[in-house]
Short mmCIF file of C-alpha atoms and ligand atoms in Angstrom, two decimals:
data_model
loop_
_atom_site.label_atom_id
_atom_site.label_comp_id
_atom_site.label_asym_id
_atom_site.label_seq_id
_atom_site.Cartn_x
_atom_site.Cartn_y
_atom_site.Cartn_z
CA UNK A 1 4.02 25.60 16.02
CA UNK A 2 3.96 25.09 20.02
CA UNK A 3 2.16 28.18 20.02
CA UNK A 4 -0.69 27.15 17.99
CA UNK A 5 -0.99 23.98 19.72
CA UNK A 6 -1.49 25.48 23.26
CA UNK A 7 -3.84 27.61 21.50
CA UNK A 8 -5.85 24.87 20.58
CA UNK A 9 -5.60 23.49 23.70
CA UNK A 10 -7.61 26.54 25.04
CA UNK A 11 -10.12 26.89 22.85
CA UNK A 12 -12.10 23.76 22.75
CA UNK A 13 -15.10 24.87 20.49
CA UNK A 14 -18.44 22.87 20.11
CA UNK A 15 -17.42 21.82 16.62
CA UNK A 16 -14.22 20.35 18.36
CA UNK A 17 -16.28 18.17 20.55
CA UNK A 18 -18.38 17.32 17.67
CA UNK A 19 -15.65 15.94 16.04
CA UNK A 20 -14.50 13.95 18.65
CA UNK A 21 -17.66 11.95 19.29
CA UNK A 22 -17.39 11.46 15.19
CA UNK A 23 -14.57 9.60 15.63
CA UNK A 24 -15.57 7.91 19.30
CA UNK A 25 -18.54 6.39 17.06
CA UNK A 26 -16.34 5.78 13.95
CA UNK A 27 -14.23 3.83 16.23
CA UNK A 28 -17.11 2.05 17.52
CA UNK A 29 -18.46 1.39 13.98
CA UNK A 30 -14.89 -0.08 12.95
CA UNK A 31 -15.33 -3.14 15.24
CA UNK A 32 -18.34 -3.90 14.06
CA UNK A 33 -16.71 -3.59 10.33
CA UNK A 34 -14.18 -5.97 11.27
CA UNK A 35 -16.62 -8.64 12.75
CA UNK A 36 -19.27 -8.50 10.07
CA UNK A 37 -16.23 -7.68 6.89
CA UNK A 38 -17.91 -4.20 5.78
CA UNK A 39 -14.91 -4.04 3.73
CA UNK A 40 -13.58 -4.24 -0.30
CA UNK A 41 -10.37 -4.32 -1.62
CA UNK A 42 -9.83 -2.35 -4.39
CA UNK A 43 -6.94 -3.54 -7.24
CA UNK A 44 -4.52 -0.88 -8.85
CA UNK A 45 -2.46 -2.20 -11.87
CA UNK A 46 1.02 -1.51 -12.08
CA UNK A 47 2.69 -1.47 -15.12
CA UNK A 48 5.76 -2.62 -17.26
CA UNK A 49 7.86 0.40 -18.22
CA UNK A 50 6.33 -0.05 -21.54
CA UNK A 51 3.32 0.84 -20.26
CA UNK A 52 1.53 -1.83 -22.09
CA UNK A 53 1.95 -4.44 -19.81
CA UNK A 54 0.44 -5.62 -16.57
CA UNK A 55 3.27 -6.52 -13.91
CA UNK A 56 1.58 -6.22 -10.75
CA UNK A 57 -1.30 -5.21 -8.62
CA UNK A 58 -1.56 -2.94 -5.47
CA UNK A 59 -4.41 -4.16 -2.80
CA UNK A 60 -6.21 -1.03 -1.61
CA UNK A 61 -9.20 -1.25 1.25
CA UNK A 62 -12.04 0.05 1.03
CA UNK A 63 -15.15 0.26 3.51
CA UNK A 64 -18.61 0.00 2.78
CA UNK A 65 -20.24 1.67 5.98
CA UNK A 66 -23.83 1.06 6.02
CA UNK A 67 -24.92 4.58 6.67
CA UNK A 68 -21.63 7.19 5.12
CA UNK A 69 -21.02 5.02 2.31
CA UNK A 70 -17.66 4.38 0.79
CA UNK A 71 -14.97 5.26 3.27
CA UNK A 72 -11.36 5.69 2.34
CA UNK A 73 -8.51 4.17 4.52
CA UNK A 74 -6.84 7.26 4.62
CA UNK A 75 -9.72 8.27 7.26
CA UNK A 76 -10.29 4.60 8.99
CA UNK A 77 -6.65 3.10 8.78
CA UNK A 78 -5.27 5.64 11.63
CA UNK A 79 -8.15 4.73 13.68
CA UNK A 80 -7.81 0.84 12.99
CA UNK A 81 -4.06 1.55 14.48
CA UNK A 82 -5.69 3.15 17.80
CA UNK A 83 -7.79 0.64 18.14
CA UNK A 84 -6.03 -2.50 17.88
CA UNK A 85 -7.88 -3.83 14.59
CA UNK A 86 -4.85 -3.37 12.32
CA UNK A 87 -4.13 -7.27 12.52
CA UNK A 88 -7.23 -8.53 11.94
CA UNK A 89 -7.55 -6.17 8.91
CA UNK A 90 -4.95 -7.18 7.47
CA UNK A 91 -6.11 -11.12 7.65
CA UNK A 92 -9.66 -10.01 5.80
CA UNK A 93 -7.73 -8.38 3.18
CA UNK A 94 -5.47 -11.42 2.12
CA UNK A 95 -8.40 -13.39 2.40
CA UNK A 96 -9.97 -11.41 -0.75
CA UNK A 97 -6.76 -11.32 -1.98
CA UNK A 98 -6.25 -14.93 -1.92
CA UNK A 99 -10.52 -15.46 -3.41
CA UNK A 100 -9.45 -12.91 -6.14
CA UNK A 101 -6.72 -14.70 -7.10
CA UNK A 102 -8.35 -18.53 -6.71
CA UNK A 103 -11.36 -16.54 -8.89
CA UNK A 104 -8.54 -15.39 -11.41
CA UNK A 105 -7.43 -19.25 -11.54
CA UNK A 106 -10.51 -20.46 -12.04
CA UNK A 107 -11.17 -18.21 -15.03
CA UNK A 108 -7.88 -19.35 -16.34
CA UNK A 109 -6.73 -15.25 -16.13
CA UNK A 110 -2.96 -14.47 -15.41
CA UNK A 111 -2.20 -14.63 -12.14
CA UNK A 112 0.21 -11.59 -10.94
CA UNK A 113 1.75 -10.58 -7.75
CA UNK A 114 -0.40 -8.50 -5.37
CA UNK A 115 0.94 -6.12 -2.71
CA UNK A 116 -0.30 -5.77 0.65
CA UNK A 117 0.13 -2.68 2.56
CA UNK A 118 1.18 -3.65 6.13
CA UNK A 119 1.39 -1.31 9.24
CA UNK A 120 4.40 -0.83 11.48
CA UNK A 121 3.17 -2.79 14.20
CA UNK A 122 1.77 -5.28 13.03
CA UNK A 123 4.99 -6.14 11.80
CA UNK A 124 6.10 -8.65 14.43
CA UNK A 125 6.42 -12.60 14.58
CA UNK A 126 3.18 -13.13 15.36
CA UNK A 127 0.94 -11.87 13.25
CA UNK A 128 3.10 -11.88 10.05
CA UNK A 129 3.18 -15.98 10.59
CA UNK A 130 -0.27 -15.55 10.27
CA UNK A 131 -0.73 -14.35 7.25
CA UNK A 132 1.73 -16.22 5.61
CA UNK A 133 0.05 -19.15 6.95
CA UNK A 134 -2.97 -18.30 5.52
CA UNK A 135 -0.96 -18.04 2.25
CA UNK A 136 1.21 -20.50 2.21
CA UNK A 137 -2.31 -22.97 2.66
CA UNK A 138 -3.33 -21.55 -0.82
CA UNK A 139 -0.07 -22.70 -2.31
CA UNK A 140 0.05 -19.01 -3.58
CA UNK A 141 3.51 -17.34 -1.62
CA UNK A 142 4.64 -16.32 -4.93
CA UNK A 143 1.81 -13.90 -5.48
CA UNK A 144 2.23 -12.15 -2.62
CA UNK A 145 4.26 -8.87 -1.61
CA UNK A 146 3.97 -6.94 1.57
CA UNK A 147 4.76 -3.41 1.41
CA UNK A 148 6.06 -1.33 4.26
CA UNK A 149 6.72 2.70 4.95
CA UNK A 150 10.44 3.86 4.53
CA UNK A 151 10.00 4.69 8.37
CA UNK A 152 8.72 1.52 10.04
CA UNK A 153 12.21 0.17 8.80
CA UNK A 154 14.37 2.83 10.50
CA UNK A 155 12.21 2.70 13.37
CA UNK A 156 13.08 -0.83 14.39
CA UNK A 157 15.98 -1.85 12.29
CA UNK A 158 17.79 -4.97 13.82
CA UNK A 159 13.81 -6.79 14.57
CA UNK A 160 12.53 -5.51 11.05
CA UNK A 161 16.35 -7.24 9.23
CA UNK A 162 15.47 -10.62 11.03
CA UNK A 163 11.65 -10.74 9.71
CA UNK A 164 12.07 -9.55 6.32
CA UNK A 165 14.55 -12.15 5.89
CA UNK A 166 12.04 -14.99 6.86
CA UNK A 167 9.39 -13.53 4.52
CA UNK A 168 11.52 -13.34 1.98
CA UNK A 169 12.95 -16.89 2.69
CA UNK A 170 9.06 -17.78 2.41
CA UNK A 171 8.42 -16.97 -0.98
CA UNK A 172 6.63 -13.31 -0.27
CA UNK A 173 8.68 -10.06 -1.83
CA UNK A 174 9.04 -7.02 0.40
CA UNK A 175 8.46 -3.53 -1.10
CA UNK A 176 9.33 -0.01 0.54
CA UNK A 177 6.58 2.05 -0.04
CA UNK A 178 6.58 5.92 -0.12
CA UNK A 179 10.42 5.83 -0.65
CA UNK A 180 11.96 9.36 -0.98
CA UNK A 181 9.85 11.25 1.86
CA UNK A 182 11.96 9.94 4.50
CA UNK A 183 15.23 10.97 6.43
CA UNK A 184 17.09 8.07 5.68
CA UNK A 185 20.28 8.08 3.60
CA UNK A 186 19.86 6.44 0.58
CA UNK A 187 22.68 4.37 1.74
CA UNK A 188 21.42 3.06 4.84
CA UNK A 189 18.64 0.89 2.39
CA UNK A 190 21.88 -1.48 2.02
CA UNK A 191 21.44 -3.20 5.54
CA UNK A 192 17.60 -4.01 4.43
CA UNK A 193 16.48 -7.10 2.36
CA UNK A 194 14.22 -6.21 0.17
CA UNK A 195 13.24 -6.67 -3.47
CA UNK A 196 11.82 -2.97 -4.46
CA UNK A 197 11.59 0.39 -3.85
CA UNK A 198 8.07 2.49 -4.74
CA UNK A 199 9.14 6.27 -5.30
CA UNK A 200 6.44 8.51 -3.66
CA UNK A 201 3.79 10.21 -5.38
CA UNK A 202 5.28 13.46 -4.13
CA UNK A 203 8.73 13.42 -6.05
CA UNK A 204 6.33 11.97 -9.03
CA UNK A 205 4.13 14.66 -9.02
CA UNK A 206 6.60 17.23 -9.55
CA UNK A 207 8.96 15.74 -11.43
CA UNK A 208 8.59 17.50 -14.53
CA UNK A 209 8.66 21.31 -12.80
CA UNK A 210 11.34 20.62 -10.11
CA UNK A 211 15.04 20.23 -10.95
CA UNK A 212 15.65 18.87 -7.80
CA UNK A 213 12.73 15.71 -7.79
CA UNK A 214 13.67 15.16 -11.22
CA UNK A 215 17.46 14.98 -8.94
CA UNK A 216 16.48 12.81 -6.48
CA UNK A 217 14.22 10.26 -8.47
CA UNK A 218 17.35 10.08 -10.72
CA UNK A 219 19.53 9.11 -7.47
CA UNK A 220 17.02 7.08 -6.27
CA UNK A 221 16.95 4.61 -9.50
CA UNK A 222 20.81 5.05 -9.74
CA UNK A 223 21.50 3.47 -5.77
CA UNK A 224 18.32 0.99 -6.29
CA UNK A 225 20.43 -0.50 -9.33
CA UNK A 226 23.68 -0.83 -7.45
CA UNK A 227 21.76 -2.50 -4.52
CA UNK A 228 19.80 -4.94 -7.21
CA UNK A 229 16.73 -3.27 -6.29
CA UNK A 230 13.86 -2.35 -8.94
CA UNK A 231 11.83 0.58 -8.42
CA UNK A 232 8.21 1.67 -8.65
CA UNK A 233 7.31 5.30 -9.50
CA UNK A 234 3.43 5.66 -7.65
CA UNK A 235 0.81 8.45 -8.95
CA UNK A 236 1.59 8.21 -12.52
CA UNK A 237 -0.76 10.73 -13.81
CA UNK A 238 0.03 11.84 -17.35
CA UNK A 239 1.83 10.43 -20.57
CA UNK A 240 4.47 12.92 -19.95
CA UNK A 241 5.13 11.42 -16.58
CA UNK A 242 4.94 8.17 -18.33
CA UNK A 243 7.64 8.92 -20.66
CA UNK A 244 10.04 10.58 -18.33
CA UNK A 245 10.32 7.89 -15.58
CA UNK A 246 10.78 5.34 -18.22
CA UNK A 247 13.33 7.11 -19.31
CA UNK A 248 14.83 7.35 -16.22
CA UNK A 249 14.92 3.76 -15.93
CA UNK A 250 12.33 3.00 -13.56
CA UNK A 251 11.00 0.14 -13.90
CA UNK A 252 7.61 0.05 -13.18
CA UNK A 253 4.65 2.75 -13.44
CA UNK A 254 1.50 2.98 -11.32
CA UNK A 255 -0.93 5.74 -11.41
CA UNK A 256 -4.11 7.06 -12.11
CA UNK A 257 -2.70 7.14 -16.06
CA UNK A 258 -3.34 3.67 -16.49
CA UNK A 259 -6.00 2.58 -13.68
CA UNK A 260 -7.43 4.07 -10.30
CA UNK A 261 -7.52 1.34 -7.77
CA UNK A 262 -10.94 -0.64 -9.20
CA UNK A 263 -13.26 -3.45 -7.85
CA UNK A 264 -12.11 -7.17 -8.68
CA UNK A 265 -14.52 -7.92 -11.07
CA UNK A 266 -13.03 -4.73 -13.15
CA UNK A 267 -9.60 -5.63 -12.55
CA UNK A 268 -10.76 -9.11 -14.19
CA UNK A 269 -11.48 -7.18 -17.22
CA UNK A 270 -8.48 -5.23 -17.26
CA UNK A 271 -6.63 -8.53 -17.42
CA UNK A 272 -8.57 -10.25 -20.25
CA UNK A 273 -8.39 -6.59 -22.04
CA UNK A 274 -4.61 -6.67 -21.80
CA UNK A 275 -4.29 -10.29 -22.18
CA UNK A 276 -6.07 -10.12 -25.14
CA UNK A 277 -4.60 -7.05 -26.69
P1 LIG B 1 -0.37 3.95 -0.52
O1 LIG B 1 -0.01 2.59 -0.12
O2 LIG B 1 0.73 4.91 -0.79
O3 LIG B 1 -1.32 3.75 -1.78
C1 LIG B 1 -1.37 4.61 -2.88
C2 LIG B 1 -2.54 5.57 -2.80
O4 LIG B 1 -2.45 6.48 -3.88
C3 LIG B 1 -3.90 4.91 -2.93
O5 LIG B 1 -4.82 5.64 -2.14
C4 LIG B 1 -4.20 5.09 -4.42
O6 LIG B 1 -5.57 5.08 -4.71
C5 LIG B 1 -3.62 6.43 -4.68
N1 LIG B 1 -3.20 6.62 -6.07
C6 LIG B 1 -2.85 5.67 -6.97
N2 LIG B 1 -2.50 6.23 -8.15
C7 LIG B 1 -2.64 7.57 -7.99
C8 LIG B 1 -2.45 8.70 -8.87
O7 LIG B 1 -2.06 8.58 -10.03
N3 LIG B 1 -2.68 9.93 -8.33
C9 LIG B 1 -3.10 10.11 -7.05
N4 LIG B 1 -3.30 11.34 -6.62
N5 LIG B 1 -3.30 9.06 -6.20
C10 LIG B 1 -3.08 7.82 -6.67
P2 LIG B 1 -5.85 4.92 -1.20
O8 LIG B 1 -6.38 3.68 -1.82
O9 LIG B 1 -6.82 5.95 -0.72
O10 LIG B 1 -4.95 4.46 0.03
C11 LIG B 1 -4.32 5.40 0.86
C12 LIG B 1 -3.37 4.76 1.81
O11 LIG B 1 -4.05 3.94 2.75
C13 LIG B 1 -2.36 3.84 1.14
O12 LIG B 1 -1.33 4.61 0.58
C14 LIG B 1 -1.94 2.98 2.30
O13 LIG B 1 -0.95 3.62 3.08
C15 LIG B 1 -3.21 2.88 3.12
N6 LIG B 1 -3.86 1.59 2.84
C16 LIG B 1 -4.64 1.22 1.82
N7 LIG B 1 -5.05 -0.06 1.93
C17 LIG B 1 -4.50 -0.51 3.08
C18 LIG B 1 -4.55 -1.78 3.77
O14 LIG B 1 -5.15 -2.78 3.31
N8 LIG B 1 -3.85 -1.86 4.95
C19 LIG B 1 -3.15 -0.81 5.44
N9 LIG B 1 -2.49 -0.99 6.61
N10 LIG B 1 -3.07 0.37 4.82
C20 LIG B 1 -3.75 0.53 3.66
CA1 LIG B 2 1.29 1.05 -0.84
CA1 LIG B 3 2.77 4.65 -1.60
CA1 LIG B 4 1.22 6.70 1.21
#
């Protein structure tokens, strides 16, 4: 690996350069994004283990960029991180949470928990008093989650134990997203207070071929119901999948099986549908 990175330390090519002022303007773009709100949020359903039911939705950005189109945060999120923006995303995304959900009131539709994906660092004090504020204003702290990576946690344990306990203390769930990619033992999840776990699309995926995800995802659920956790199986792509993790006794589903992530005035039809199923 070192030697391939020296080697492209050598050879800077044209293309390379290209690429670079790509992301110099992309960078440049973003701030203007975050001024003007170029952006969407997406809803993904999750589901009861039945399947049937609606438990819970995932809040997934989206940006509308006036001249590439539809831009997907895996491409603009690391960027937002370099450049600073990751709070101040974060704030336009609750606030078309919270309009969704004031929309979803208004229409007299169920009202469900959303997650919000947060960022390591903008996991401080600060800006997390922020947000709830801007929550806790709606009167609506008990339809929110946040949802963090497996390795912010390890990365700043004793900090990370002291927030999550005020957000939880606040009325807002905590999820650990990705769960299973990680280093961490199983184990060490005890010192953390949270309410979920979301098992990540990668043990999912090949759950049915491989012995030893279908091992894992089976530990996983087992130490998640000593600890009083539930648990979330993510890219739920097939009935077969379906089946199996219910089996297991997950106890919620999320995948492409029963939604992709879809614009809020589809997700308002998915809820009449299944509200009036
Ligand atoms: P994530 O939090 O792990 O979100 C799940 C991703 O998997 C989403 O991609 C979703 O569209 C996709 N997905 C859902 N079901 C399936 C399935 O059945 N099969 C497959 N192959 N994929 C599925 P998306 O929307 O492109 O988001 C990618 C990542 O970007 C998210 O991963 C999250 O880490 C980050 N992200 C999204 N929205 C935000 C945000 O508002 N703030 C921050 N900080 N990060 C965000
Ligand atoms: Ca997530
Ligand atoms: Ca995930
Ligand atoms: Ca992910």
């Amino acid at each position: 690996a070192k030697e391939s990175k020296d080697k492209n330390f050598a050879v800077f090519t044209p293309q390379m350069a290209d690429k670079v002022q790509e992301q110099v303007q992309l960078e440049r773009d973003l701030h203007r994004a975050v001024r003007d709100d170029e952006f969407e949020v997406f809803y993904q359903p999750v589901m009861e283990a039945d399947g049937r039911t609606i438990h819970s939705m995932e809040a997934l950005i989206r940006w509308h960029h006036p001249k590439k189109g539809l831009i997907v945060p895996t491409v603009f999120i690391p960027l937002a991180e370099e450049a600073g923006l990751i709070p101040q995303i974060s704030c336009i995304v609750v606030e078309h949470t919270l309009q969704f959900l004031n929309d979803l009131k208004a229409k007299s539709l169920p009202l469900h928990r959303v997650s919000i994906n947060l960022s390591g660092r903008e996991f401080n004090h600060k800006h997390i008093n922020e947000l709830m504020g801007m929550i806790e204003d709606q009167g609506l702290t008990s339809h929110f989650e946040f949802e963090l990576l497996e390795s912010y946690l390890m990365e700043n344990a004793e900090e990370v134990i002291s927030l999550l306990d005020s957000v939880r203390k606040r009325g807002i769930s905590i999820a650990i997203d990705d769960f299973g990619t990680g280093y961490s033992s199983l184990s060490y999840l005890k010192k953390f207070p949270v309410d979920k776990i979301k098992i990540d699309q990668s043990l999912v995926k090949d759950i049915i071929s491989d012995l030893n995800d279908l091992e894992i995802s089976k530990a996983v659920v087992a130490m998640a119901r000593s600890l009083g956790l539930s648990v979330v199986a993510e890219g739920v792509e097939t009935e077969a999948h379906s089946q199996l993790l219910s089996e297991l006794g997950v106890d919620y589903l999320q995948g492409y099986f029963f939604s992709k992530p879809i614009p809020a005035p589809e997700m308002e039809a998915f809820l009449y549908k299944s509200e009036n199923a």
